[in-house]
Every structure is written in C-alpha cells, then in structure tokens.
XYZ file of C-alpha atoms in Angstrom:
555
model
C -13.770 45.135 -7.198
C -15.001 44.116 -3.769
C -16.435 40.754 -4.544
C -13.152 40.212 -6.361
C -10.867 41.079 -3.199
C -12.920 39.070 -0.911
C -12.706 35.714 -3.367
C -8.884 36.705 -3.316
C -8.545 36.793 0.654
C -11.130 33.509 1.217
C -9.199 31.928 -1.412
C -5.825 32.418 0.145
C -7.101 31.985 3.206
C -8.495 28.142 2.216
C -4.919 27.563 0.972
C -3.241 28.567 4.266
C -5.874 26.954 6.414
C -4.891 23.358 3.604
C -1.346 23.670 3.892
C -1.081 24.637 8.023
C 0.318 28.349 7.493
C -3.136 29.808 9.468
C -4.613 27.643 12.335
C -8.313 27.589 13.757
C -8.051 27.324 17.667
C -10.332 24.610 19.312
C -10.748 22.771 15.840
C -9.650 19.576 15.094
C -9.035 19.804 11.450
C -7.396 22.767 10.777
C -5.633 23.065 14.443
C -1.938 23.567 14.378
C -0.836 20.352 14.383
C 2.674 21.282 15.617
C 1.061 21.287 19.072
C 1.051 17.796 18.516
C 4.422 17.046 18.477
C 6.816 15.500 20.818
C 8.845 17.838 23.139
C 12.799 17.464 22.229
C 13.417 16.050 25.329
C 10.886 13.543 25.023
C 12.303 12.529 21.155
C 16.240 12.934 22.394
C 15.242 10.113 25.119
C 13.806 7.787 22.274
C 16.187 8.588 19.681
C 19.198 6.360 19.666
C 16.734 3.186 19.477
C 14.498 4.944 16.941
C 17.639 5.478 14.452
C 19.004 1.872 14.928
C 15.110 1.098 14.290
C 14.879 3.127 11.091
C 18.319 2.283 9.897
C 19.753 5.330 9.512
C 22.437 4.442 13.088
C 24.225 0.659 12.894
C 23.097 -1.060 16.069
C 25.971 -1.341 18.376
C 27.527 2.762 16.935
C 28.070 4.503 20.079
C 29.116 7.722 18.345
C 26.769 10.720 18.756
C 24.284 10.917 15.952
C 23.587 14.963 15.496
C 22.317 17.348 13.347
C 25.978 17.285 11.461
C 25.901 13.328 10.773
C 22.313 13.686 9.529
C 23.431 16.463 6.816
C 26.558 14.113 6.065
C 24.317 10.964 5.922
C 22.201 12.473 3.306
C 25.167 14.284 1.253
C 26.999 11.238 0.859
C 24.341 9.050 -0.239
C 23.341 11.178 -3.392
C 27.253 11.603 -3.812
C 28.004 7.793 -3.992
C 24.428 7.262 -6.477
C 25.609 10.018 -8.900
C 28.901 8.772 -8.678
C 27.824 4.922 -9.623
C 25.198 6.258 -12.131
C 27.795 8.473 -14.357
C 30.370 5.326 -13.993
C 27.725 3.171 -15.442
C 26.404 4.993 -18.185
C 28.738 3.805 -20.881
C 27.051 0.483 -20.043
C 24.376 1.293 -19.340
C 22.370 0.607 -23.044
C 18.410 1.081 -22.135
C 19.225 4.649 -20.778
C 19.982 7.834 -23.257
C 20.872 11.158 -21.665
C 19.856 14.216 -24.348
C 23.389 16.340 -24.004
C 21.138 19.618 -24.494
C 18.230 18.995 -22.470
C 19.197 16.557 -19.773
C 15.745 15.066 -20.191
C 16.636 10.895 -19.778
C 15.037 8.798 -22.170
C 14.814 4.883 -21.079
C 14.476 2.295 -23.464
C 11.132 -0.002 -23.038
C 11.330 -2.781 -21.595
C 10.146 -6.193 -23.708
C 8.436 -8.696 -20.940
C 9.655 -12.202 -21.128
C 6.179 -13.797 -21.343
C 5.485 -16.557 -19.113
C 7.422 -19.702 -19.004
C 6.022 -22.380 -21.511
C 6.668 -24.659 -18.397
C 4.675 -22.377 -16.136
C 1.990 -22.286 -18.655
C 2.036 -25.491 -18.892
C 1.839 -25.882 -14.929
C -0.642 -23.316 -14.546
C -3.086 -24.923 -17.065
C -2.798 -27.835 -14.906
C -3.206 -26.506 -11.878
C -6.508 -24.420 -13.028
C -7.549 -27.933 -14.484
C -7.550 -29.613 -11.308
C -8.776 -26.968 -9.253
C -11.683 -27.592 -7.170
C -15.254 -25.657 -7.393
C -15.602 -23.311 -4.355
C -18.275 -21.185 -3.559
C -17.848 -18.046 -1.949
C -19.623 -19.101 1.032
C -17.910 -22.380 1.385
C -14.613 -20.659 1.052
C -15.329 -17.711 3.811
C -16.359 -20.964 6.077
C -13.550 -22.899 5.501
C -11.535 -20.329 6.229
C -12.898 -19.444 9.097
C -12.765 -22.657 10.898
C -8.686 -22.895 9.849
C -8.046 -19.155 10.876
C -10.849 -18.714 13.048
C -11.138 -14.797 12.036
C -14.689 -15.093 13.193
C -13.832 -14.978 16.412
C -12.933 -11.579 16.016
C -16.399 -10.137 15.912
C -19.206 -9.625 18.626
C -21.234 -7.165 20.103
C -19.453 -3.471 21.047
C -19.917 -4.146 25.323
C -17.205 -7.391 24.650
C -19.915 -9.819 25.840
C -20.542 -13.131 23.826
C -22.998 -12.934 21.137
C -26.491 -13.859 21.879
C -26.639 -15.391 18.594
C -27.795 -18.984 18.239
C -24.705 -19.246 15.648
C -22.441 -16.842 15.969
C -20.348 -18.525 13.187
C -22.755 -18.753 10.750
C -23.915 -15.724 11.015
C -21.400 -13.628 10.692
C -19.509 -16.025 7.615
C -22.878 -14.831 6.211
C -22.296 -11.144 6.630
C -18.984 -10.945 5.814
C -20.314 -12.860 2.379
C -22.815 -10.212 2.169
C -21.101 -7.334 3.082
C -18.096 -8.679 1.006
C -19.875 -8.900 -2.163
C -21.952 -5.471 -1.931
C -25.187 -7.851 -2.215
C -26.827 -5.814 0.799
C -28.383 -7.397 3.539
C -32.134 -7.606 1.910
C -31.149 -8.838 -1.775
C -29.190 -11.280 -0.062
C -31.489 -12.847 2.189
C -33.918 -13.551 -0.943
C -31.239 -15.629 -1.992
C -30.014 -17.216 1.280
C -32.329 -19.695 3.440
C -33.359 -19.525 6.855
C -31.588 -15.667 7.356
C -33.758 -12.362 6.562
C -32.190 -8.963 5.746
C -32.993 -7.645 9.536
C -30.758 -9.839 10.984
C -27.932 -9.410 8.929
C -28.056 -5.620 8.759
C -28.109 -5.940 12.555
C -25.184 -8.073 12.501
C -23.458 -6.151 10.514
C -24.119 -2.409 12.433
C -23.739 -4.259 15.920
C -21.302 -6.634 15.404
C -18.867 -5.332 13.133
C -16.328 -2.296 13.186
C -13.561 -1.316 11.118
C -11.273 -2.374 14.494
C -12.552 -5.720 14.731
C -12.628 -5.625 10.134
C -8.795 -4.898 10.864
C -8.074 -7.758 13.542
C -9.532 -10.201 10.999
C -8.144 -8.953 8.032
C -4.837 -9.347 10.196
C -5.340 -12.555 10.953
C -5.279 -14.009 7.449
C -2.382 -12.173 6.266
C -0.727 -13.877 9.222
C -1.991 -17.434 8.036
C -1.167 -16.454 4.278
C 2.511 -15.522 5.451
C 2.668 -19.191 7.040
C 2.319 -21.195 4.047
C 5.438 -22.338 1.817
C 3.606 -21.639 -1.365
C 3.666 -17.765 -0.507
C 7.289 -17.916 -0.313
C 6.897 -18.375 -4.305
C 5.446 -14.505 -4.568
C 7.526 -13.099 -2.279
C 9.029 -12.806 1.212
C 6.963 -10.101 2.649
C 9.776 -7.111 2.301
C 8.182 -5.225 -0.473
C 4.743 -3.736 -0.507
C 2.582 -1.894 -3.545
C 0.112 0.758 -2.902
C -2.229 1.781 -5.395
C -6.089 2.794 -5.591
C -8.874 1.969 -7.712
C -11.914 4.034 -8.319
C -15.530 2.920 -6.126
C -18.748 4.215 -7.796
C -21.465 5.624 -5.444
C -24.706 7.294 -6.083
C -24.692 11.172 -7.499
C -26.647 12.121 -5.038
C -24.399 10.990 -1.796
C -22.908 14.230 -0.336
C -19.856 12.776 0.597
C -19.098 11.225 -3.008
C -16.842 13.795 -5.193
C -15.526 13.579 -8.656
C -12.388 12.566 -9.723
C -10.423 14.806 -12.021
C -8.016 11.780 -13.466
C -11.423 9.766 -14.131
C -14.333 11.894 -14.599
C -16.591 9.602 -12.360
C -18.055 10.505 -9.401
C -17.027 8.392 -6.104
C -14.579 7.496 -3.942
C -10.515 5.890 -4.406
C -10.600 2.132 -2.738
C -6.840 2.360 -1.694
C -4.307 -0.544 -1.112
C -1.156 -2.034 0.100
C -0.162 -4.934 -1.349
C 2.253 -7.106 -0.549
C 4.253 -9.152 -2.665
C 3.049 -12.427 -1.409
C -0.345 -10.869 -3.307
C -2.126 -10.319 -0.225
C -3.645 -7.046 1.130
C -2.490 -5.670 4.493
C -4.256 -2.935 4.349
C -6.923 -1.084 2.750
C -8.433 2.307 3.104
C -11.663 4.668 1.546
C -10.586 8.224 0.612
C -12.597 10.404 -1.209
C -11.465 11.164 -5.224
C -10.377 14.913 -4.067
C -8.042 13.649 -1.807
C -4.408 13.436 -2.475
C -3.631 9.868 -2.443
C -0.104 10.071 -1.733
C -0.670 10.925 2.173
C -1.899 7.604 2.506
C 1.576 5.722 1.466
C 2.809 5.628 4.748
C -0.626 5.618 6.667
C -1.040 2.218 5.485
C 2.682 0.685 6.638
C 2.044 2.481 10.101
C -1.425 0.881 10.800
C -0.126 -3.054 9.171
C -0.726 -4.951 12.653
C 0.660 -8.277 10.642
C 3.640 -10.066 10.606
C 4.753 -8.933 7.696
C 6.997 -5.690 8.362
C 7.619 -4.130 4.460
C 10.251 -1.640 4.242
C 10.100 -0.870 0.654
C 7.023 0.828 -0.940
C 6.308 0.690 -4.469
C 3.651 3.027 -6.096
C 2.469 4.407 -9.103
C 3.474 7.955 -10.285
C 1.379 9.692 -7.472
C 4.355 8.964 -5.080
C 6.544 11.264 -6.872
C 6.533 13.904 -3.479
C 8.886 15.151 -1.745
C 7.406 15.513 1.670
C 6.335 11.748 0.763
C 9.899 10.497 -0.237
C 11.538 12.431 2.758
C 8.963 11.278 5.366
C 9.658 7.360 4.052
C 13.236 7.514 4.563
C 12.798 8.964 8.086
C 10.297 5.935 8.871
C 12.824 3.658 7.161
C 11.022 2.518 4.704
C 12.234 2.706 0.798
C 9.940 4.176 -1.566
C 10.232 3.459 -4.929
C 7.564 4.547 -7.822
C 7.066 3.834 -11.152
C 8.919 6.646 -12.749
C 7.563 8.492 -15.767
C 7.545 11.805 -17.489
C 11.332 12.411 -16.870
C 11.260 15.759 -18.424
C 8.869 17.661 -15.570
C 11.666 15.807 -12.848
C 14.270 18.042 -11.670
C 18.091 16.431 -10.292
C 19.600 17.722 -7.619
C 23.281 18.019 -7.178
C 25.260 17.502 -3.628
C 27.041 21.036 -4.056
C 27.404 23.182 -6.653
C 31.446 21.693 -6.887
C 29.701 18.364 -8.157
C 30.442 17.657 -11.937
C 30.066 14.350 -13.631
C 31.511 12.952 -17.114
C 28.811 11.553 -18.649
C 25.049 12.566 -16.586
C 25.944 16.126 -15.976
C 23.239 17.302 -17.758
C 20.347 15.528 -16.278
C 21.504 18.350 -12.956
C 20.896 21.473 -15.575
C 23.465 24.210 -15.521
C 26.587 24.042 -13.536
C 25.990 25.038 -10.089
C 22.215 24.890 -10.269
C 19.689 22.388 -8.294
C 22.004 22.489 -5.727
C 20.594 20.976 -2.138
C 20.491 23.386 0.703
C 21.948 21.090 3.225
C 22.403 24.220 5.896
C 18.953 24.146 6.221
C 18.489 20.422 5.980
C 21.328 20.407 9.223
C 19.482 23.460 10.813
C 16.013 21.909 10.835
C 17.332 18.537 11.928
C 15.632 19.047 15.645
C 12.640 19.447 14.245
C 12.527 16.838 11.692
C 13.201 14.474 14.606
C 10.531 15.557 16.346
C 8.155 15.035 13.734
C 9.486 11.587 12.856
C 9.201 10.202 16.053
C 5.981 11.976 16.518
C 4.300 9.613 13.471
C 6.306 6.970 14.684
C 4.693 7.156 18.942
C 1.408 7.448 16.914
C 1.126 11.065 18.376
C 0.664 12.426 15.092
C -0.699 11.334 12.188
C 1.640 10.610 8.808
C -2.081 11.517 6.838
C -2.625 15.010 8.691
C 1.077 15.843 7.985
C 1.409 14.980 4.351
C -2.139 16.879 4.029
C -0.024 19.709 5.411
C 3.350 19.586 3.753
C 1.993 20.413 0.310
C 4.038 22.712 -2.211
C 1.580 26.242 -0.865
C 3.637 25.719 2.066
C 6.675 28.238 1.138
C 6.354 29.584 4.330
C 6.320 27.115 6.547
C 9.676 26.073 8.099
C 8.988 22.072 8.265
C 7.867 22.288 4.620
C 11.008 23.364 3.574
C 12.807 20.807 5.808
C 10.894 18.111 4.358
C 10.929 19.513 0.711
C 15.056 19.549 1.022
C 15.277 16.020 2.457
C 12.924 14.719 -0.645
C 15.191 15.713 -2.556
C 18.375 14.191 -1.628
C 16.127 10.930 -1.253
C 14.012 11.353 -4.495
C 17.179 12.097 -6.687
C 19.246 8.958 -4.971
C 16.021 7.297 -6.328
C 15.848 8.455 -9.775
C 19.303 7.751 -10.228
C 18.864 4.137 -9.116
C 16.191 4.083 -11.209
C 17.890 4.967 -14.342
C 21.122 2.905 -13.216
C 19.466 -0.665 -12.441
C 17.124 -1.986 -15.029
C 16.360 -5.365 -12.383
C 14.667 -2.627 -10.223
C 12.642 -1.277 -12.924
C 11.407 -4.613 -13.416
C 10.522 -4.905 -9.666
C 8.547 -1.814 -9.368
C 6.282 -2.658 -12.587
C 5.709 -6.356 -10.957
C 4.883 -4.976 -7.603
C 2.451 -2.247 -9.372
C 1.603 -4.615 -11.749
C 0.309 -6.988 -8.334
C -1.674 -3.794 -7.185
C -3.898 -3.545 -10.330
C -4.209 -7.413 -10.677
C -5.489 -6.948 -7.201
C -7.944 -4.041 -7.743
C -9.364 -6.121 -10.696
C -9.627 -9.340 -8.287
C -11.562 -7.289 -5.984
C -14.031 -5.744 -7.700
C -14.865 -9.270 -9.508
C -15.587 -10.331 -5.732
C -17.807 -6.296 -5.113
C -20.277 -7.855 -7.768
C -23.437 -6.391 -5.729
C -25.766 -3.571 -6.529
C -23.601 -2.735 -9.583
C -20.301 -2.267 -7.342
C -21.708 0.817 -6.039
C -21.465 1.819 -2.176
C -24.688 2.706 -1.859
C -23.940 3.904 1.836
C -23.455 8.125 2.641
C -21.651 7.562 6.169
C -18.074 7.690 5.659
C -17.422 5.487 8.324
C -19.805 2.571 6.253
C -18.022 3.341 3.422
C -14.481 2.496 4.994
C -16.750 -0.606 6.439
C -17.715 -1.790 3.112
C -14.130 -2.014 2.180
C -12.865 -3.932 4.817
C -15.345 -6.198 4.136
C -14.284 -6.456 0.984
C -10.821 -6.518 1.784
C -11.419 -9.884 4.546
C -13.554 -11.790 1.811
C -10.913 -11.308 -0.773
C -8.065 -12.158 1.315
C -10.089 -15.059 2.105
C -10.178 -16.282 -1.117
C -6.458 -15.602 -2.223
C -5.458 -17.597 1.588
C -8.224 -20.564 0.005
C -6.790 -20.443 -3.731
C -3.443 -20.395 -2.353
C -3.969 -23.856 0.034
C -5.897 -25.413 -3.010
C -2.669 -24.682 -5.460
C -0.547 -25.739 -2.791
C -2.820 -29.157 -2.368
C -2.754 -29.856 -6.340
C 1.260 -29.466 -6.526
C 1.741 -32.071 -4.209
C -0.703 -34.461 -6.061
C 1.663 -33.665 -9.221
C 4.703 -34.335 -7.277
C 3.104 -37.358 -5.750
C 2.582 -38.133 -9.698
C 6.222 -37.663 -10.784
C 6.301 -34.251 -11.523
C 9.102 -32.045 -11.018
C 8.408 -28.327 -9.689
C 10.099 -25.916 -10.532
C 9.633 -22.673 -7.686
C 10.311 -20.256 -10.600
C 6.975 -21.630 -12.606
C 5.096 -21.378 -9.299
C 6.521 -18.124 -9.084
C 4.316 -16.951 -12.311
C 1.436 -18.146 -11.216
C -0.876 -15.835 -9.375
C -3.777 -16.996 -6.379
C -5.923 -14.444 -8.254
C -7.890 -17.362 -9.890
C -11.524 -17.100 -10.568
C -12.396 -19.741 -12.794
C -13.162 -22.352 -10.306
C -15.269 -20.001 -8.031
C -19.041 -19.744 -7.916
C -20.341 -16.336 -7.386
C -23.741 -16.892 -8.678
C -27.186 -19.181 -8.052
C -29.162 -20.012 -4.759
C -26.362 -19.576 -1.673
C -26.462 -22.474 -0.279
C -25.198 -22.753 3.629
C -25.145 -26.231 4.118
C -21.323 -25.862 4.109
C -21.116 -24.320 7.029
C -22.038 -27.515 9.107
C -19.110 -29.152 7.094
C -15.976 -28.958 9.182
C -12.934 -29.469 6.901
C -9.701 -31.017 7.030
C -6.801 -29.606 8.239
C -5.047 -27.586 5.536
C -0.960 -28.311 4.753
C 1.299 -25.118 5.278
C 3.760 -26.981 3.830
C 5.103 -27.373 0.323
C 8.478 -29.522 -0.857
C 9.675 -26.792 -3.438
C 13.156 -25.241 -2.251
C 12.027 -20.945 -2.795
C 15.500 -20.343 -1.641
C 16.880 -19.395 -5.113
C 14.119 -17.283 -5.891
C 15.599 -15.054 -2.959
C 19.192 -15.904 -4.134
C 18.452 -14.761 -7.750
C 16.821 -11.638 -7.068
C 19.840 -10.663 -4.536
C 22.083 -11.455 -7.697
C-alpha cells in the first residue's frame, strides 16, 4: 500500500509541478512564473497603445477601456456569430445540424482541380526552367541578399577566413542538406570536414541562423510574383516528424507516430515561405509553440491570422491569440468531442440551438472572465514586453490546472473565442477553403524540406538540443533559399512568355507553387566553381496586376 501512495503523491505532484499549481524556488523550470509578470502599474501605463495595437480599442477611442468593456467585447462577439450562423442556416446547404445530438455534420468539400490554363502554364514554366544546383543556388542567393554577411566568429571580429563567402555558402549547403561536414568534404574540392565543422560550431548560431533566415523572407516579400501566393496576412503552422538515433537521450517517441525523434515545427506564410522554424521534442505539446513562432518573426511580414491543424483546438491557445491580436483559425474536425458555448443561459436560437446542448447549459462565466480581467492584462502584455514567455505559459495553462486562477481566466476567454470560431467555421464555406490551402502550404512545405534534409538518411545525428535547433535553421535558410531562387527563375520565364505574346493570367500563377524540384541537382561531385560566378541582377518586378486576387478573396 505504501509504494502505491507514494506513486500517487509523486504522480500528482509531477502534474502540479507541469501545470504551475506547486513551484520549486531558485529553479528555472518549474519556478512560479507569475513572478514574472508585469506589475499593474507597469501594464496600465502601456495599455491604451497595446489595445489599439492588438485591435481590441479603435485608434483615436478615448473612452476608458475596463474590465466591464472587456466582458462586453467578448459577449457581444459570440452574440452577433450565433446570431449570423442560425440566420444562415436555411442557406446554408454543406452544413447539417442533428436536432437530437447537436453534433454538426459538414458536407465535403470537392476541390476544383487546377486550371487547364494553369496546367498548361505550369508545364511551361517547369519546361523552361533552368538546371540549378544547390550550391549554385545558395551562392546566387547570397550575392543578391547577401545573408552571408550575417555570420562570423562569436567576439564580432571579421573572419580570418581567406573566403568568408565561400565558406560559409558551403556550410550552410552542408549543414542544409544533413550531409555532415566529413561526407561532404569527400565530395567537395579543396574544403576538408575540419574546416567546415569549425565553421559551422564557430561561426554559426541559431541568432545569426535567424538574421539570415530573416533576410530572405524580406527579399521573398519584395518580389511581385509573391504577391500571386499571398500578401503576407495569413500564416500556417504545422510540424513534421525528424528521425534521430535510438540511442540519443534527448530523442523521445511520438505517440501520434510511433517513431522515435523530434517534431521539426513551422510557420508558414502564405507567400510559401518559412518565417520561422523551431525543434521540439515529440512529447511536447505542439500547440504552445503557435504563438512562439509569430512573437519571434523579425520579418516584414506581420501575420495576424494563424492557421493550424487540429492540435490548435485549445483554449488557453485560442484565448492567448486573441489577446496578441492575432486570429487563429484550425482545421476543424471531430465536431462531436467540441462543446458550444452560449452568451447566457437567456440565449435561444431557431435553427442551431442544439449544437449549445440543453437550454441553459454551456453557458460562459463572464463574471469571472470581467473579474480576472487585471490579470489577464498583465499576462498579455507580459508575452507581448517579451518578459514572459507565450511557450512557458501555454506549458502551464493546461486542463490539470482547475485550480489555478489564470487557467480558468484563460479557459473562459477560449471559449467565447473558440465558439465565435466554430461558428464561422460552420457559417462560411470560403474560409474552410482557406484554412485547408494554408495547411495544405504547411505539408507541401514539410515535404519540400525534407527532399532538401537528404543527408545521413534525414536523421539528426546530433544529441545537443541546441545542434538540433541548429540543424533546422540550417535547413530552414537553404530551403528558403531555394523557394526565393525558384521564385526569381518563374518570375524570369513569365516575362519571356509575355515578351512572346502570352497573356498571364495572376489566377494561373496563383496555382502554381515555388516548391519545384525537377530542375534542381541534389546529387554528383559538388562542384564550387559557381561561387566565383557573380550573377546578374535579379528583377523584383513582374507585369501581372495581383490586385484581383486580393479583391476576390475580400468578395
């Protein structure tokens, strides 16, 4: 009976230490992170330019924004999406409501296809399309963007490197592709595996992987052609599993997949590019990293809406988003373990009552949403400054938290938000089509990737975490590298067709994605005489008029 109460006590004691109901003083992990947090007077100073920022105050609004308008905000938004959703139902002919359950059933959707003029352009396009080799493309790219510059040793001093840019073009090929510094140099001349291992410990960290990473985004975002994907708004965030050995410590398994290793996880952007990308282990709850990933985007691009795959479907996650400002929209499934929440327990509706359960029930406690709105504040601001991490909180605010008083806060607000969203989501079958493209972008990516992480098998042979984030960035600079090159080179070939008489339609360019890989050499002897070849100046510009791609989607 002893052993049994002692695995009872350690075992709720794990869970309290998880969740942030029991601290440990003078650690870092399991500290009380509400120590962390912004005094009240320090957020009430900050926090009529933080709400304009966030959108949840119009700029210019000099009414007082309190705990009351908060609760008010939030009731009338679910109010005015239940209200629109039961007006549309009898329209609304892909969604079923079962009277008795309440369980919402939607009707699949049938994709288009592509465009037998896209297909046709696309076949062109791939036709015409120049042979790159990795190598080449890295140093091309480097001379346009000049990401290179980026890197150097860790005291800030200039390299002592008799090339600096061919040496580290070469590492980031090496690193990129998971060939390792040793297999590599028995395929690259004049470089030996010393060298670029050195490069790559000494002059390369996952600050300096970031900066560069940064900087391409920022050139991708510059060229017309992008403008076909997308304007930079929307973002998708999605992982992909990374084999490693069995024997690395830090490896664990994943449940969903069986396979030992670590999650490679991403934010996407519309535009197809990655803005960022991070290395969690399999155990880990990928959901805390939705909103890591906006906070820590250094580019130009400034996404406010998120779209993820079912592992966004959180509460803390959905209410933390719409404090940020940002939109979070998943790809919805399994309706019938999803719970609706009504405004008050007054709230009745025609034709979606049911999907809210009994009368009265699933009501949202918006006293204690209006009672906690101090500290919800606090905490907002808090991940906002950067004086608490949006990771460490979501690691806290998980459902063994029924004690904890910003748990319940947070649970509450996901609510109102995650509702709002479902109903949308039912309601507006144009937005259902946007969340599968943007997830759809995500996987196309994860495949695009790991065609580039050909080395060693794919797996990260490395056991310190902090190579294993490394390796991705790598990763994550080579490929962007290659969707920047493949997007100049499509750009290039449309205005030879247009130069030939042909007429371009921005809705066939919209179908076709930079994630091209028939042109692109990964394999043979690498050569490096490319990187003596300085290249012409690359066109930003495209004559296609995007502007009713944007027109038709706000349609």
């Amino acid at each position: 009976m002893r052993k049994h109460f002692e695995a009872m006590v350690f075992a709720n004691l794990a869970d309290e230490l998880r969740t942030g109901d029991i601290a440990v003083l003078g650690s870092e992990e399991y500290a009380d992170w509400s120590k962390q947090l912004l005094a009240w007077e320090d957020v009430r100073d900050k926090l009529g330019d933080y709400l304009v920022e966030v959108g949840l105050k119009e700029a210019g609004d000099d009414a007082p924004y309190d705990a009351a308008s908060f609760r008010r905000q939030l009731q009338d938004m679910l109010t005015t999406a239940a209200a629109s959703a039961d007006a549309g139902y009898p329209d609304n002919e892909g969604l079923f409501i079962d009277p008795k359950t309440g369980v919402p059933t939607l009707s699949p959707h049938k994709a288009d296809g592509q465009r037998p003029s896209a297909r046709k352009l696309e076949q062109e396009i791939k036709a015409r399309l120049p042979e790159r080799s990795l190598i080449g493309i890295l140093a091309r790219t480097a001379f346009w963007i000049e990401w290179w510059r980026r890197f150097g040793p860790a005291s800030g001093n200039e390299p002592k490197l008799t090339d600096p840019f061919g040496r580290y073009v070469i590492t980031t090929f090496v690193k990129g592709t998971n060939l390792g510094p040793y297999e590599a140099a028995r395929h690259i001349p004049n470089v030996s595996g010393h060298e670029l291992s050195l490069a790559a410990n000494r002059h390369f960290s996952i600050a300096l992987l970031n900066e560069a990473i940064t900087d391409v985004v920022n050139a991708h975002a510059k060229l017309d052609i992008s403008q076909a994907w997308g304007d930079g708004t929307t973002v998708g965030a999605d992982g992909t599993h990374m084999d490693t050995y069995l024997n690395n410590l830090l490896s664990e398994t994943s449940v969903r997949l069986g396979k030992s290793g670590g999650i490679a996880y991403h934010h996407i952007s519309d535009t197809y590019i990655a803005l960022f990308t991070h290395f969690i282990p399999c155990g880990v709850w990928e959901a805390v990293y939705i909103i890591e990933g906006l906070l820590k985007n250094a580019s130009e691009l400034k996404p406010t809406t998120i779209h993820t795959d079912t592992q966004g479907q959180s509460y803390p996650v959905f209410a933390l988003a719409h404090l940020l400002g940002f939109d979070l929209m998943p790809r919805i499934r399994n309706w019938k373990d999803l719970t609706f929440y009504r405004p008050s327990k007054q709230s009745q509706y025609v034709h979606i009552d049911a999907l809210f359960g009994e009368s009265g029930q699933n009501v949202i406690d918006l006293d204690l949403i209006e009672s906690q709105f101090r500290h919800l504040m606090r905490v907002a601001v808090s991940v906002r400054e950067g004086v608490l991490s949006s990771t460490l909180l979501l690691r806290r605010l998980r459902s063994g938290s029924r004690r904890n008083a910003t748990y319940t806060a947070f649970r509450e607000v996901g609510r109102v938000i995650r509702t709002v969203q479902m109903l949308r989501y039912l309601s507006d079958p144009a937005m259902r089509r946007r969340v599968t493209v943007a997830t759809n972008k995500v996987e196309s990516y994860n495949g695009f990737m790991q065609w580039l992480y050909f080395g060693n098998r794919g797996i990260i042979a490395d056991n310190d975490p902090v190579e294993q984030e490394k390796a991705m960035k790598f990763n994550a600079l080579l490929t962007n590298a290659v969707i920047f090159h493949q997007a100049t080179d499509i750009a290039m070939i449309v205005r030879e067709l247009q130069a030939e008489g042909w007429k371009i339609d921005p809705e066939d360019l919209a179908e076709i994605s930079p994630y091209i890989t028939e042109n692109i050499n990964r394999f043979g002897e690498y050569s490096t005489h490319e990187l003596g070849i300085i290249p012409d100046a690359y066109e930003p510009h495209l004559d296609v008029d995007f502007t009713r791609l944007r027109d038709g989607e706000a349609a």
